[in-house]
Amino acid sequence: MSSAVAGRFSSLLRWLGITLVVLLALQLLAVLSVNGWGDESFRQLLSSTLITQSPMALVGMLLMLLGARLEDPLSGPNPLRWTVCVISGVLALALLFTVPATISGDQSLSDQTNQSLQAQRGQLELAKAQLDNPKVLEQVIDQGVQNGQIPEAASDEEKKKAARAFMESQLQQAENQIKQVETRRDLALNQRRIGGTGTAVVLVIAFALLALAAVL
């Protein structure tokens, strides 16, 4: 590769890298333009934006560093490489601070979901206890007869069986819904722990290595 071609290619890499870093800055600026530091949801949004968009900046600074190396492989640290080092270090520290924030958010989300599930479980147990309540059974029979779900000409025993079967069906549906919520909770928490906290830790290491590579 001639020096002229290498120069043009390195310049292209640098501008591509700068573009990706600017895109991250714009994403963060969109969040930071709202002054909501006292709001937990704001901090979670900022952490999520930083974690999900930082890989783009990582690639961008790698392109910038490759462009600088390609242009002059033997040169020492220059302003561009120092810029990569500083930005990488800042992002590494920022991501490091997001780790406790994401862990706190995970715990808060888990507590809220568990409280909701506990309330639903309590309501379900109360509803199950009504299966043997004659008054409740009579109300279900009356409603079933009015709605045409229970034949009016059926015997009392048949009406009770039909009412009990209807109540058990409703309880089973509620049980299934609670299990679905529990499954979604587990999936969401695993996604946040692995895709959020785990990704943040990996990115901290990656940006720290990039900062070192920029000045070595």
mmCIF file of C-alpha atoms in Angstrom:
data_model
loop_
_atom_site.group_PDB
_atom_site.id
_atom_site.type_symbol
_atom_site.label_atom_id
_atom_site.label_comp_id
_atom_site.label_asym_id
_atom_site.label_seq_id
_atom_site.Cartn_x
_atom_site.Cartn_y
_atom_site.Cartn_z
ATOM 1 C CA MET A 1 0.000 0.000 0.000
ATOM 2 C CA SER A 2 1.434 3.370 -1.042
ATOM 3 C CA SER A 3 1.840 6.136 1.499
ATOM 4 C CA ALA A 4 -0.854 8.240 -0.222
ATOM 5 C CA VAL A 5 -3.385 5.396 -0.119
ATOM 6 C CA ALA A 6 -2.437 4.588 3.473
ATOM 7 C CA GLY A 7 -2.902 8.231 4.398
ATOM 8 C CA ARG A 8 -6.373 8.406 2.840
ATOM 9 C CA PHE A 9 -7.403 5.101 4.435
ATOM 10 C CA SER A 10 -6.160 6.152 7.872
ATOM 11 C CA SER A 11 -8.000 9.444 7.546
ATOM 12 C CA LEU A 12 -11.198 7.555 6.668
ATOM 13 C CA LEU A 13 -10.791 5.309 9.698
ATOM 14 C CA ARG A 14 -10.310 8.295 11.970
ATOM 15 C CA TRP A 15 -13.424 10.063 10.715
ATOM 16 C CA LEU A 16 -15.496 6.903 10.965
ATOM 17 C CA GLY A 17 -14.284 6.460 14.522
ATOM 18 C CA ILE A 18 -15.018 10.070 15.429
ATOM 19 C CA THR A 19 -18.527 9.700 14.006
ATOM 20 C CA LEU A 20 -19.257 6.703 16.241
ATOM 21 C CA VAL A 21 -17.955 8.506 19.322
ATOM 22 C CA VAL A 22 -20.070 11.566 18.486
ATOM 23 C CA LEU A 23 -23.138 9.318 18.164
ATOM 24 C CA LEU A 24 -22.568 8.067 21.711
ATOM 25 C CA ALA A 25 -22.179 11.647 22.922
ATOM 26 C CA LEU A 26 -25.492 12.600 21.291
ATOM 27 C CA GLN A 27 -27.275 9.631 22.904
ATOM 28 C CA LEU A 28 -25.949 10.600 26.323
ATOM 29 C CA LEU A 29 -26.743 14.266 25.748
ATOM 30 C CA ALA A 30 -30.357 13.381 24.973
ATOM 31 C CA VAL A 31 -30.637 11.738 28.398
ATOM 32 C CA LEU A 32 -28.574 14.278 30.334
ATOM 33 C CA SER A 33 -30.604 17.178 28.914
ATOM 34 C CA VAL A 34 -33.256 16.203 31.461
ATOM 35 C CA ASN A 35 -32.099 17.022 34.981
ATOM 36 C CA GLY A 36 -33.451 14.011 36.857
ATOM 37 C CA TRP A 37 -30.589 12.794 39.027
ATOM 38 C CA GLY A 38 -32.894 12.381 41.990
ATOM 39 C CA ASP A 39 -35.127 9.982 40.060
ATOM 40 C CA GLU A 40 -34.202 6.297 40.094
ATOM 41 C CA SER A 41 -35.713 5.758 36.638
ATOM 42 C CA PHE A 42 -33.475 8.520 35.236
ATOM 43 C CA ARG A 43 -30.354 6.894 36.657
ATOM 44 C CA GLN A 44 -31.416 3.533 35.276
ATOM 45 C CA LEU A 45 -32.042 5.058 31.843
ATOM 46 C CA LEU A 46 -28.644 6.747 31.888
ATOM 47 C CA SER A 47 -26.936 3.491 32.894
ATOM 48 C CA SER A 48 -28.812 1.536 30.237
ATOM 49 C CA THR A 49 -27.940 4.078 27.540
ATOM 50 C CA LEU A 50 -24.285 4.060 28.526
ATOM 51 C CA ILE A 51 -24.075 0.261 28.574
ATOM 52 C CA THR A 52 -25.926 -0.333 25.302
ATOM 53 C CA GLN A 53 -24.284 2.486 23.318
ATOM 54 C CA SER A 54 -20.706 2.285 24.622
ATOM 55 C CA PRO A 55 -19.725 -0.641 22.346
ATOM 56 C CA MET A 56 -20.314 1.720 19.418
ATOM 57 C CA ALA A 57 -17.833 4.180 20.887
ATOM 58 C CA LEU A 58 -15.409 1.334 21.608
ATOM 59 C CA VAL A 59 -15.407 0.371 17.934
ATOM 60 C CA GLY A 60 -15.091 4.026 16.982
ATOM 61 C CA MET A 61 -11.999 4.596 19.099
ATOM 62 C CA LEU A 62 -10.472 1.371 17.853
ATOM 63 C CA LEU A 63 -10.885 2.717 14.316
ATOM 64 C CA MET A 64 -9.325 6.016 15.375
ATOM 65 C CA LEU A 65 -6.386 4.202 16.963
ATOM 66 C CA LEU A 66 -5.939 1.926 13.946
ATOM 67 C CA GLY A 67 -5.988 4.963 11.678
ATOM 68 C CA ALA A 68 -3.285 6.651 13.754
ATOM 69 C CA ARG A 69 -1.155 3.486 13.818
ATOM 70 C CA LEU A 70 -1.598 2.953 10.097
ATOM 71 C CA GLU A 71 -0.528 6.479 9.274
ATOM 72 C CA ASP A 72 2.656 6.294 11.328
ATOM 73 C CA PRO A 73 3.298 2.920 13.014
ATOM 74 C CA LEU A 74 6.509 4.060 14.695
ATOM 75 C CA SER A 75 5.324 7.356 16.137
ATOM 76 C CA GLY A 76 4.857 7.822 19.858
ATOM 77 C CA PRO A 77 1.696 9.062 21.552
ATOM 78 C CA ASN A 78 0.187 11.981 19.668
ATOM 79 C CA PRO A 79 -2.852 14.205 20.444
ATOM 80 C CA LEU A 80 -5.275 11.772 18.786
ATOM 81 C CA ARG A 81 -3.958 8.806 20.734
ATOM 82 C CA TRP A 82 -4.061 10.791 23.973
ATOM 83 C CA THR A 83 -7.660 11.719 23.148
ATOM 84 C CA VAL A 84 -8.518 8.043 22.718
ATOM 85 C CA CYS A 85 -6.789 7.280 26.010
ATOM 86 C CA VAL A 86 -8.661 9.988 27.924
ATOM 87 C CA ILE A 87 -12.098 9.169 26.459
ATOM 88 C CA SER A 88 -11.544 5.467 27.069
ATOM 89 C CA GLY A 89 -10.545 6.123 30.664
ATOM 90 C CA VAL A 90 -13.570 8.342 31.261
ATOM 91 C CA LEU A 91 -15.936 5.774 29.796
ATOM 92 C CA ALA A 92 -14.303 2.999 31.816
ATOM 93 C CA LEU A 93 -14.872 4.970 35.022
ATOM 94 C CA ALA A 94 -18.434 5.885 34.007
ATOM 95 C CA LEU A 95 -19.266 2.256 33.293
ATOM 96 C CA LEU A 96 -17.651 1.216 36.563
ATOM 97 C CA PHE A 97 -20.058 3.524 38.403
ATOM 98 C CA THR A 98 -23.015 2.025 36.526
ATOM 99 C CA VAL A 99 -22.341 -1.431 38.013
ATOM 100 C CA PRO A 100 -23.714 -0.637 41.508
ATOM 101 C CA ALA A 101 -26.519 1.374 39.892
ATOM 102 C CA THR A 102 -27.612 -1.585 37.752
ATOM 103 C CA ILE A 103 -27.339 -3.962 40.707
ATOM 104 C CA SER A 104 -29.497 -1.600 42.784
ATOM 105 C CA GLY A 105 -31.992 -1.353 39.934
ATOM 106 C CA ASP A 106 -32.131 -5.129 39.608
ATOM 107 C CA GLN A 107 -32.831 -5.481 43.329
ATOM 108 C CA SER A 108 -35.507 -2.788 43.234
ATOM 109 C CA LEU A 109 -37.209 -4.389 40.237
ATOM 110 C CA SER A 110 -37.051 -7.804 41.895
ATOM 111 C CA ASP A 111 -38.544 -6.463 45.140
ATOM 112 C CA GLN A 112 -41.405 -4.711 43.339
ATOM 113 C CA THR A 113 -42.232 -7.775 41.261
ATOM 114 C CA ASN A 114 -42.022 -10.081 44.274
ATOM 115 C CA GLN A 115 -44.368 -7.848 46.265
ATOM 116 C CA SER A 116 -46.865 -7.855 43.413
ATOM 117 C CA LEU A 117 -46.625 -11.630 43.050
ATOM 118 C CA GLN A 118 -46.999 -12.107 46.779
ATOM 119 C CA ALA A 119 -50.183 -10.028 46.740
ATOM 120 C CA GLN A 120 -51.538 -12.039 43.812
ATOM 121 C CA ARG A 121 -50.669 -15.282 45.570
ATOM 122 C CA GLY A 122 -52.507 -14.088 48.660
ATOM 123 C CA GLN A 123 -55.595 -13.246 46.626
ATOM 124 C CA LEU A 124 -55.430 -16.646 44.943
ATOM 125 C CA GLU A 125 -55.266 -18.456 48.273
ATOM 126 C CA LEU A 126 -58.268 -16.489 49.517
ATOM 127 C CA ALA A 127 -60.157 -17.397 46.369
ATOM 128 C CA LYS A 128 -59.294 -21.081 46.832
ATOM 129 C CA ALA A 129 -60.649 -20.923 50.363
ATOM 130 C CA GLN A 130 -64.002 -19.812 48.927
ATOM 131 C CA LEU A 131 -64.454 -23.100 47.070
ATOM 132 C CA ASP A 132 -66.108 -24.612 50.138
ATOM 133 C CA ASN A 133 -68.076 -21.499 51.048
ATOM 134 C CA PRO A 134 -71.789 -22.285 50.470
ATOM 135 C CA LYS A 135 -72.724 -18.609 50.017
ATOM 136 C CA VAL A 136 -70.071 -18.034 47.370
ATOM 137 C CA LEU A 137 -71.034 -21.275 45.633
ATOM 138 C CA GLU A 138 -74.672 -20.189 45.606
ATOM 139 C CA GLN A 139 -73.739 -16.820 44.088
ATOM 140 C CA VAL A 140 -71.754 -18.545 41.340
ATOM 141 C CA ILE A 141 -74.700 -20.854 40.644
ATOM 142 C CA ASP A 142 -77.101 -17.899 40.385
ATOM 143 C CA GLN A 143 -74.761 -16.057 38.025
ATOM 144 C CA GLY A 144 -74.239 -19.212 35.959
ATOM 145 C CA VAL A 145 -77.971 -19.748 35.616
ATOM 146 C CA GLN A 146 -78.538 -16.113 34.631
ATOM 147 C CA ASN A 147 -75.762 -16.268 32.038
ATOM 148 C CA GLY A 148 -76.974 -19.576 30.667
ATOM 149 C CA GLN A 149 -73.778 -21.362 31.673
ATOM 150 C CA ILE A 150 -75.618 -23.626 34.086
ATOM 151 C CA PRO A 151 -78.909 -25.226 32.991
ATOM 152 C CA GLU A 152 -81.769 -24.033 35.177
ATOM 153 C CA ALA A 153 -83.362 -27.483 35.034
ATOM 154 C CA ALA A 154 -80.232 -29.197 36.406
ATOM 155 C CA SER A 155 -80.323 -30.746 39.850
ATOM 156 C CA ASP A 156 -78.781 -28.995 42.828
ATOM 157 C CA GLU A 157 -75.855 -31.411 42.823
ATOM 158 C CA GLU A 158 -75.205 -30.847 39.111
ATOM 159 C CA LYS A 159 -75.373 -27.079 39.617
ATOM 160 C CA LYS A 160 -72.857 -27.289 42.454
ATOM 161 C CA LYS A 161 -70.492 -29.422 40.355
ATOM 162 C CA ALA A 162 -70.761 -27.017 37.437
ATOM 163 C CA ALA A 163 -70.186 -24.006 39.708
ATOM 164 C CA ARG A 164 -67.201 -25.651 41.372
ATOM 165 C CA ALA A 165 -65.744 -26.621 37.994
ATOM 166 C CA PHE A 166 -66.131 -23.016 36.822
ATOM 167 C CA MET A 167 -64.442 -21.672 39.958
ATOM 168 C CA GLU A 168 -61.585 -24.177 39.659
ATOM 169 C CA SER A 169 -61.140 -23.195 36.017
ATOM 170 C CA GLN A 170 -60.880 -19.515 36.967
ATOM 171 C CA LEU A 171 -58.421 -20.326 39.731
ATOM 172 C CA GLN A 172 -56.301 -22.378 37.351
ATOM 173 C CA GLN A 173 -56.192 -19.480 34.899
ATOM 174 C CA ALA A 174 -55.084 -17.152 37.705
ATOM 175 C CA GLU A 175 -52.412 -19.677 38.726
ATOM 176 C CA ASN A 176 -51.153 -19.868 35.145
ATOM 177 C CA GLN A 177 -51.022 -16.079 34.891
ATOM 178 C CA ILE A 178 -48.951 -15.866 38.080
ATOM 179 C CA LYS A 179 -46.540 -18.487 36.726
ATOM 180 C CA GLN A 180 -46.201 -16.504 33.491
ATOM 181 C CA VAL A 181 -45.406 -13.361 35.475
ATOM 182 C CA GLU A 182 -42.792 -15.292 37.476
ATOM 183 C CA THR A 183 -41.219 -16.572 34.245
ATOM 184 C CA ARG A 184 -41.102 -13.072 32.748
ATOM 185 C CA ARG A 185 -39.609 -11.775 36.008
ATOM 186 C CA ASP A 186 -36.836 -14.375 35.938
ATOM 187 C CA LEU A 187 -36.100 -13.700 32.259
ATOM 188 C CA ALA A 188 -36.016 -9.924 32.814
ATOM 189 C CA LEU A 189 -33.721 -10.218 35.828
ATOM 190 C CA ASN A 190 -31.361 -12.598 34.039
ATOM 191 C CA GLN A 191 -31.291 -10.279 31.045
ATOM 192 C CA ARG A 192 -30.491 -7.279 33.241
ATOM 193 C CA ARG A 193 -27.827 -9.129 35.221
ATOM 194 C CA ILE A 194 -26.083 -10.709 32.253
ATOM 195 C CA GLY A 195 -26.859 -8.153 29.551
ATOM 196 C CA GLY A 196 -26.563 -5.178 31.898
ATOM 197 C CA THR A 197 -24.182 -5.704 34.794
ATOM 198 C CA GLY A 198 -22.123 -8.351 33.000
ATOM 199 C CA THR A 199 -21.783 -6.201 29.879
ATOM 200 C CA ALA A 200 -20.763 -3.190 31.969
ATOM 201 C CA VAL A 201 -17.945 -5.165 33.622
ATOM 202 C CA VAL A 202 -16.678 -6.429 30.255
ATOM 203 C CA LEU A 203 -16.782 -2.914 28.798
ATOM 204 C CA VAL A 204 -14.850 -1.502 31.767
ATOM 205 C CA ILE A 205 -12.069 -3.979 31.041
ATOM 206 C CA ALA A 206 -12.206 -3.300 27.289
ATOM 207 C CA PHE A 207 -11.982 0.489 27.679
ATOM 208 C CA ALA A 208 -9.172 0.184 30.216
ATOM 209 C CA LEU A 209 -7.183 -1.990 27.784
ATOM 210 C CA LEU A 210 -7.925 0.443 24.959
ATOM 211 C CA ALA A 211 -6.675 3.368 27.067
ATOM 212 C CA LEU A 212 -3.424 1.502 27.692
ATOM 213 C CA ALA A 213 -3.065 0.490 24.033
ATOM 214 C CA ALA A 214 -3.498 4.100 22.952
ATOM 215 C CA VAL A 215 -0.357 5.273 24.759
ATOM 216 C CA LEU A 216 1.867 2.191 24.468
#
